[in-house]
Amino acid sequence: MDTLLQQIVNGFVQGSVYAMVALGYTMVYGILGLINFAHGEVVMVGAMVALSVIQLLIDSGFPPLLILLISLIISVVVCMALGYGIERIAYRPLRNAPRLAPLITAIGVSIVLQNLAMMFWGREYHAFPSLLPNNSHMLSGAIITEVQILIVLIALGMMGGLLLLMHRTRLGRAMRAVAENPSAAVLMGVNINVVIAVTFMLGSALAAVAGIMVSANYGIVHYYMGSILGLKAFTAAVLGGIGNMRGAMVGGLLLGLIESLGAGYIGDLSGGFLGSHYQDVFAFFVLISVLIFRPSGLLGERVAERA
Amino acid sequence: MRNALKHLSSKGKRGAWIAFVMLAIVLLALPFFTEELFGRGWVRIMDFALLYIMLALGLNIVVGYAGLLDLGYIAFFAVGAYCYALLGSPQLGLHLPFWIILPLGALLACLFGVLLGAPTLRLRGDYLAIVTLGFGEIIRIFLNNLNAPINITNGPQGISMIDPIRFGEFSLGNTHELLGLTFPSVHLHYYLFLFFTLLVIFISLRLEDSRIGRAWMAIREDEVAAEAMGINTRNIKLLAFAMGATFGGLAGGLFAGFQGFVSPESFGLTESISVLCMVVLGGMGNINGVLLGSMLLVVLPEALRHGSGPAQQLLFGKTLIDPESLRMLLFGLALITVMLWRPAGLWPSNQRRRELVAENDAAQL
Amino acid sequence: MTTPLELDINLLELSGVAKRFGGLSALSDISLHIRRGEIYGLIGPNGAGKTTLFNILTGLYQADSGRFTFNNMEYSGRCKPHVLAQAGIARTFQNIRLFANMTALENVMVGRHLRTSSGIWGALTRNATARAEEHAIVQHARALLSYVGIDRPHQTLAKNLSYGEQRRLEIARALATDPKLLALDEPAAGMNATETENLKELLLSIRASGITVLLIEHDVKFILGLCDRVAVLDYGKKIAEDVPEKIRCDPAVITAYLGTEPIIPAQAGIQS
């Protein structure tokens, strides 16, 4: 029984990280109809920048929480600038280009970022300093650390804030308008370039926070961490219904749970034939099955074809 | 006037023949020149370039013609390669001849294409992309882990000591003397791969200009309209998927026989993406563009690999940046700049059409 | 009048067709029949359900209920667009949907797809059968292009044609499928007077060649001047179906078009 609960806790923590990154994918997709392939690398840069800031400040005598806060702010700012830069350089000039052209520039950006990171931070795995006390709590048989609790709380808080932003502010309304119909939004006086830039920056900010969360949770940072995380988060976004923000949140949490439960039980389910290495297979298998039965994802709208 | 035209056209025909023969000679002599000028390593690179061309042409049918974004295409390459590796190596103790395994691998890949396509092809655009991506990863993960409880694929270590491609007693793995010329193994593979590449080009050209090819392009341009015009989009898309997969499986088999070793590492997402880059960078849907794209993306990183170290030595007197990451960095930058400069690819398919229009207009005058 | 032929006189029959989108009832209880060889018009204010009905006829939507027979065959229930195209219903689209990056000729050639059969083998070998078929496709397509009056080089990309030409190219592409019923969704939209006049002649000539025509139009004058019979939709219901002369003075129609009570004399209201 406690293994089950433990898997659920782990899945929930991992899922909140996925959800944060998935939001970045889904927001950009909702507005531009574009898979921002470089988004995973933004997560990595966020983690790396935070690592450097922490390494710089760790002996300064500041309290750990302050160091963490400073590193968080710097890494969010850097990532927002990065997100803006990516949109400006790699996507904006191609807004009316054939559909796959921005996909290739996105791949190019992601290769560039990965290799720049490799030059700056090296190929090795870095230990992410644990600034928070490593206390853990028993939750009716499952262990949850304070870091994990913090991750879930911050993620929930940020996602709630994002929903408020989307539904309660002028900016949010403009973003939804652009997603609905860009040309009509322009006619209504929405500055589409600003809205798109802000979307990228918001997504990147979430990515930076998610990068720090995942590094704090596992205690490891690596220049290659962005691509696999990005891939999973994108899967989560599609699972929930890409372009739909609530879908990304649900999809992220669900994917985290599926993976964690899959890893825990796949051996039993397959009579010992498949080991926990197959957790990714499990995730993709669920994704494919969901899409076969609900082609636009769990919360995606059923788009009626317009003729 | 008419006579003059006729004369002109027959002259044009002769010109085309001369060009054709010259091209054939150049292609045949190419490995020798390359070896002489750059060393044997580059002949090997050319062999890989040919394999990539086959892959890119296969993916071009799916992405370029039918407009279906496939991010897991390399899985079919993997299927072909592992089929060859399993049936022609000590791994399972089977040593079937090349002419059985290669078609079998292509057929198996085709079957996988149909199996994947049948349930998923009604998904639109990016949903299809992620499903194919997932499929690619699933195949790779299985290859990586099917060494226990029963050892089938030998896991991450991969399968080695794969039989070389052999026609009777004539093995492509050895050096042969023919007509006073020495043909090392890489040269022999070059000719074999060249043959298959030309075959794939021929098939692509024929398909492009056919009832099926038009149906693919109609689906790419507007699926709803295509269906309203009576095209059974499901079947036609499935056909594109199956054809693309077949070419992938073929290239995979050749790869396994050439390399003598396969491991799951060669079939990751990065590989799928590189092949996609070849297709899009060169110009989707246009065979010339795809050829250009694939050659460029094979040669460019290699050239950068060989050039980036010495160039730094020359400029700064020492190696400042790890040549490997510099090479990939430049590669990424090249992808971005080329796409910004020519969003439809280096050699887009419309250009061919525009040439046709020009010809047609000239003919009418 | 009750000759055996009477049974076969209707090409298309709908009875009790309904379609809902979520809570919105787009069509309710639509019954109508289109006779062989006529030009049948479908009019109604915006949002009356004309295009929805059209999409049901061409398989893009499935009706929730009701019967749908075409050419004496039942097509109620799930039916894919290509099956209906095969059965002989060809359509154009309200907002032109050509294969933009294919040439004008290729667009029409695609229309021949379902009346031809070459497969992979034919494409690869280019055997005598495949070559003959390809030749026939090209000839047929060229003939249709000049029939609808596109005299530009046939290798022009569809996206580079003028608006009027694109509309006619869509008709040529639909005709290439050898339809029994040609369904046109607002073919005169955005055309000037001359173009509209040419279109009218084209449609009359298509009807003369034995093809039944179904028209959706906004331009009431155009449709009343051309059609043999007209049905009027309003809020998803058929409010009238008759010859144009009767439709002109049908009180329900006038109400639908002009709002509630007709103040001005009915006849003048619509004709102006």
Short mmCIF file of N, CA and C in Angstrom, two decimals, chain B residues 239-331:
data_model
loop_
_atom_site.label_atom_id
_atom_site.label_comp_id
_atom_site.label_asym_id
_atom_site.label_seq_id
_atom_site.Cartn_x
_atom_site.Cartn_y
_atom_site.Cartn_z
N LEU B 239 -0.53 4.66 -47.68
CA LEU B 239 0.39 4.28 -48.75
C LEU B 239 1.67 5.09 -48.66
N ALA B 240 1.53 6.41 -48.40
CA ALA B 240 2.72 7.26 -48.27
C ALA B 240 3.57 6.77 -47.10
N PHE B 241 2.91 6.47 -46.00
CA PHE B 241 3.61 6.00 -44.81
C PHE B 241 4.35 4.70 -45.10
N ALA B 242 3.66 3.80 -45.77
CA ALA B 242 4.26 2.51 -46.07
C ALA B 242 5.43 2.64 -47.04
N MET B 243 5.30 3.48 -48.05
CA MET B 243 6.40 3.67 -49.00
C MET B 243 7.61 4.27 -48.29
N GLY B 244 7.36 5.31 -47.50
CA GLY B 244 8.45 5.94 -46.77
C GLY B 244 9.14 4.94 -45.85
N ALA B 245 8.34 4.15 -45.16
CA ALA B 245 8.90 3.16 -44.22
C ALA B 245 9.73 2.13 -44.97
N THR B 246 9.26 1.73 -46.15
CA THR B 246 10.00 0.74 -46.93
C THR B 246 11.40 1.24 -47.26
N PHE B 247 11.47 2.48 -47.72
CA PHE B 247 12.79 3.04 -48.04
C PHE B 247 13.66 3.09 -46.78
N GLY B 248 13.04 3.46 -45.67
CA GLY B 248 13.78 3.52 -44.41
C GLY B 248 14.33 2.15 -44.05
N GLY B 249 13.50 1.11 -44.20
CA GLY B 249 13.92 -0.25 -43.89
C GLY B 249 15.05 -0.72 -44.80
N LEU B 250 14.93 -0.34 -46.06
CA LEU B 250 15.98 -0.70 -47.02
C LEU B 250 17.31 -0.08 -46.61
N ALA B 251 17.27 1.22 -46.34
CA ALA B 251 18.49 1.90 -45.93
C ALA B 251 19.04 1.28 -44.64
N GLY B 252 18.14 0.89 -43.74
CA GLY B 252 18.57 0.29 -42.48
C GLY B 252 19.33 -1.01 -42.71
N GLY B 253 18.81 -1.86 -43.57
CA GLY B 253 19.48 -3.12 -43.88
C GLY B 253 20.87 -2.89 -44.44
N LEU B 254 20.97 -1.95 -45.38
CA LEU B 254 22.27 -1.64 -45.98
C LEU B 254 23.23 -1.12 -44.92
N PHE B 255 22.69 -0.30 -44.04
CA PHE B 255 23.51 0.28 -42.96
C PHE B 255 24.10 -0.83 -42.09
N ALA B 256 23.25 -1.78 -41.71
CA ALA B 256 23.73 -2.86 -40.84
C ALA B 256 24.82 -3.68 -41.53
N GLY B 257 24.60 -3.99 -42.82
CA GLY B 257 25.58 -4.79 -43.54
C GLY B 257 26.90 -4.05 -43.73
N PHE B 258 26.81 -2.75 -43.89
CA PHE B 258 27.98 -1.92 -44.13
C PHE B 258 28.78 -1.74 -42.85
N GLN B 259 28.07 -1.41 -41.79
CA GLN B 259 28.70 -1.07 -40.53
C GLN B 259 29.18 -2.31 -39.78
N GLY B 260 28.47 -3.43 -39.96
CA GLY B 260 28.83 -4.65 -39.24
C GLY B 260 28.43 -4.63 -37.79
N PHE B 261 27.75 -3.56 -37.39
CA PHE B 261 27.43 -3.38 -35.98
C PHE B 261 26.24 -2.44 -35.86
N VAL B 262 25.25 -2.81 -35.07
CA VAL B 262 24.16 -1.87 -34.80
C VAL B 262 23.91 -1.79 -33.30
N SER B 263 23.56 -0.59 -32.84
CA SER B 263 23.15 -0.45 -31.45
C SER B 263 22.06 0.60 -31.39
N PRO B 264 21.24 0.58 -30.34
CA PRO B 264 20.09 1.48 -30.27
C PRO B 264 20.48 2.95 -30.38
N GLU B 265 21.74 3.23 -30.01
CA GLU B 265 22.22 4.61 -30.03
C GLU B 265 22.05 5.29 -31.39
N SER B 266 22.16 4.50 -32.46
CA SER B 266 22.08 5.10 -33.80
C SER B 266 20.66 5.48 -34.19
N PHE B 267 19.68 5.18 -33.34
CA PHE B 267 18.31 5.36 -33.79
C PHE B 267 17.50 6.27 -32.87
N GLY B 268 18.17 7.28 -32.34
CA GLY B 268 17.49 8.18 -31.41
C GLY B 268 16.72 9.27 -32.11
N LEU B 269 16.09 10.09 -31.30
CA LEU B 269 15.30 11.20 -31.82
C LEU B 269 16.15 12.16 -32.65
N THR B 270 17.41 12.35 -32.20
CA THR B 270 18.30 13.25 -32.93
C THR B 270 18.43 12.83 -34.38
N GLU B 271 18.50 11.51 -34.59
CA GLU B 271 18.64 11.02 -35.96
C GLU B 271 17.39 11.32 -36.78
N SER B 272 16.23 11.08 -36.19
CA SER B 272 14.97 11.41 -36.87
C SER B 272 14.97 12.87 -37.27
N ILE B 273 15.41 13.69 -36.32
CA ILE B 273 15.37 15.13 -36.57
C ILE B 273 16.37 15.52 -37.63
N SER B 274 17.56 14.89 -37.62
CA SER B 274 18.52 15.26 -38.69
C SER B 274 17.95 14.93 -40.05
N VAL B 275 17.30 13.77 -40.17
CA VAL B 275 16.76 13.44 -41.49
C VAL B 275 15.68 14.44 -41.88
N LEU B 276 14.85 14.82 -40.90
CA LEU B 276 13.82 15.81 -41.19
C LEU B 276 14.45 17.14 -41.64
N CYS B 277 15.54 17.52 -40.96
CA CYS B 277 16.24 18.75 -41.34
C CYS B 277 16.72 18.67 -42.78
N MET B 278 17.23 17.50 -43.18
CA MET B 278 17.70 17.35 -44.55
C MET B 278 16.57 17.66 -45.53
N VAL B 279 15.40 17.11 -45.23
CA VAL B 279 14.27 17.26 -46.14
C VAL B 279 13.81 18.72 -46.18
N VAL B 280 13.65 19.32 -45.01
CA VAL B 280 13.08 20.66 -44.97
C VAL B 280 14.10 21.70 -45.44
N LEU B 281 15.35 21.52 -45.01
CA LEU B 281 16.38 22.48 -45.38
C LEU B 281 16.58 22.50 -46.89
N GLY B 282 16.59 21.33 -47.50
CA GLY B 282 16.83 21.27 -48.93
C GLY B 282 15.63 21.80 -49.70
N GLY B 283 14.46 21.48 -49.25
CA GLY B 283 13.24 21.89 -49.96
C GLY B 283 12.29 20.72 -50.05
N MET B 284 11.30 20.74 -49.19
CA MET B 284 10.36 19.62 -49.13
C MET B 284 9.68 19.38 -50.46
N GLY B 285 9.50 18.12 -50.76
CA GLY B 285 8.72 17.79 -51.93
C GLY B 285 9.49 17.90 -53.22
N ASN B 286 10.73 18.35 -53.15
CA ASN B 286 11.52 18.46 -54.36
C ASN B 286 12.76 17.58 -54.23
N ILE B 287 12.88 16.62 -55.13
CA ILE B 287 13.95 15.63 -55.01
C ILE B 287 15.33 16.29 -55.05
N ASN B 288 15.49 17.27 -55.95
CA ASN B 288 16.79 17.96 -56.00
C ASN B 288 17.11 18.61 -54.66
N GLY B 289 16.09 19.24 -54.11
CA GLY B 289 16.28 19.90 -52.83
C GLY B 289 16.69 18.91 -51.75
N VAL B 290 16.00 17.76 -51.74
CA VAL B 290 16.29 16.76 -50.72
C VAL B 290 17.72 16.23 -50.88
N LEU B 291 18.13 16.02 -52.14
CA LEU B 291 19.50 15.56 -52.38
C LEU B 291 20.50 16.58 -51.84
N LEU B 292 20.23 17.84 -52.18
CA LEU B 292 21.12 18.91 -51.74
C LEU B 292 21.16 18.97 -50.21
N GLY B 293 19.98 18.95 -49.61
CA GLY B 293 19.90 19.02 -48.15
C GLY B 293 20.66 17.89 -47.48
N SER B 294 20.47 16.67 -47.98
CA SER B 294 21.13 15.55 -47.31
C SER B 294 22.64 15.62 -47.46
N MET B 295 23.09 15.94 -48.68
CA MET B 295 24.55 16.00 -48.86
C MET B 295 25.16 17.07 -47.97
N LEU B 296 24.46 18.21 -47.93
CA LEU B 296 24.95 19.32 -47.13
C LEU B 296 25.04 18.94 -45.65
N LEU B 297 24.00 18.30 -45.16
CA LEU B 297 23.96 18.02 -43.72
C LEU B 297 24.85 16.84 -43.33
N VAL B 298 25.28 16.05 -44.31
CA VAL B 298 26.27 15.02 -43.97
C VAL B 298 27.67 15.62 -44.05
N VAL B 299 27.88 16.38 -45.13
CA VAL B 299 29.24 16.88 -45.37
C VAL B 299 29.59 18.02 -44.43
N LEU B 300 28.62 18.92 -44.18
CA LEU B 300 28.91 20.10 -43.38
C LEU B 300 29.45 19.76 -41.98
N PRO B 301 28.75 18.91 -41.23
CA PRO B 301 29.29 18.58 -39.90
C PRO B 301 30.66 17.91 -39.98
N GLU B 302 30.85 17.06 -40.99
CA GLU B 302 32.15 16.40 -41.13
C GLU B 302 33.23 17.42 -41.43
N ALA B 303 32.92 18.32 -42.36
CA ALA B 303 33.89 19.35 -42.70
C ALA B 303 34.20 20.20 -41.48
N LEU B 304 33.14 20.52 -40.71
CA LEU B 304 33.36 21.32 -39.51
C LEU B 304 34.19 20.54 -38.50
N ARG B 305 33.94 19.23 -38.43
CA ARG B 305 34.69 18.40 -37.50
C ARG B 305 36.19 18.46 -37.82
N HIS B 306 36.47 18.35 -39.13
CA HIS B 306 37.88 18.34 -39.52
C HIS B 306 38.47 19.73 -39.54
N GLY B 307 37.56 20.73 -39.76
CA GLY B 307 38.08 22.08 -39.94
C GLY B 307 38.16 22.90 -38.67
N SER B 308 37.26 22.63 -37.68
CA SER B 308 37.15 23.59 -36.59
C SER B 308 38.37 23.57 -35.66
N GLY B 309 39.01 22.40 -35.51
CA GLY B 309 40.21 22.35 -34.68
C GLY B 309 41.36 23.13 -35.31
N PRO B 310 41.76 22.73 -36.53
CA PRO B 310 42.87 23.43 -37.19
C PRO B 310 42.62 24.92 -37.38
N ALA B 311 41.35 25.29 -37.68
CA ALA B 311 41.07 26.71 -37.89
C ALA B 311 41.35 27.50 -36.62
N GLN B 312 41.01 26.93 -35.48
CA GLN B 312 41.28 27.61 -34.22
C GLN B 312 42.78 27.74 -33.98
N GLN B 313 43.48 26.64 -34.30
CA GLN B 313 44.94 26.66 -34.17
C GLN B 313 45.51 27.83 -34.95
N LEU B 314 44.98 27.97 -36.18
CA LEU B 314 45.48 28.99 -37.08
C LEU B 314 45.17 30.38 -36.55
N LEU B 315 43.94 30.56 -36.02
CA LEU B 315 43.49 31.88 -35.61
C LEU B 315 44.06 32.29 -34.26
N PHE B 316 43.97 31.36 -33.30
CA PHE B 316 44.35 31.75 -31.94
C PHE B 316 45.63 31.06 -31.47
N GLY B 317 46.15 30.17 -32.28
CA GLY B 317 47.35 29.47 -31.88
C GLY B 317 47.11 28.30 -30.95
N LYS B 318 45.87 28.11 -30.50
CA LYS B 318 45.55 26.95 -29.67
C LYS B 318 44.06 26.63 -29.80
N THR B 319 43.66 25.48 -29.32
CA THR B 319 42.26 25.11 -29.39
C THR B 319 41.53 25.66 -28.19
N LEU B 320 40.71 26.70 -28.43
CA LEU B 320 40.00 27.33 -27.32
C LEU B 320 38.74 26.56 -26.96
N ILE B 321 38.02 26.15 -28.00
CA ILE B 321 36.72 25.54 -27.76
C ILE B 321 36.78 24.11 -28.27
N ASP B 322 36.20 23.23 -27.53
CA ASP B 322 36.09 21.85 -27.91
C ASP B 322 35.54 21.74 -29.34
N PRO B 323 36.32 21.21 -30.27
CA PRO B 323 35.91 21.20 -31.68
C PRO B 323 34.54 20.55 -31.89
N GLU B 324 34.24 19.53 -31.09
CA GLU B 324 32.97 18.82 -31.26
C GLU B 324 31.79 19.74 -30.98
N SER B 325 31.88 20.53 -29.87
CA SER B 325 30.73 21.39 -29.60
C SER B 325 30.73 22.59 -30.53
N LEU B 326 31.89 23.03 -30.94
CA LEU B 326 31.93 24.13 -31.91
C LEU B 326 31.26 23.70 -33.21
N ARG B 327 31.54 22.47 -33.59
CA ARG B 327 30.97 21.95 -34.84
C ARG B 327 29.44 21.94 -34.75
N MET B 328 28.90 21.46 -33.64
CA MET B 328 27.46 21.41 -33.51
C MET B 328 26.87 22.81 -33.39
N LEU B 329 27.62 23.69 -32.74
CA LEU B 329 27.15 25.07 -32.60
C LEU B 329 27.00 25.71 -33.98
N LEU B 330 28.04 25.55 -34.80
CA LEU B 330 28.00 26.12 -36.14
C LEU B 330 26.88 25.48 -36.96
N PHE B 331 26.69 24.19 -36.74
CA PHE B 331 25.65 23.48 -37.44
C PHE B 331 24.27 24.06 -37.09
#
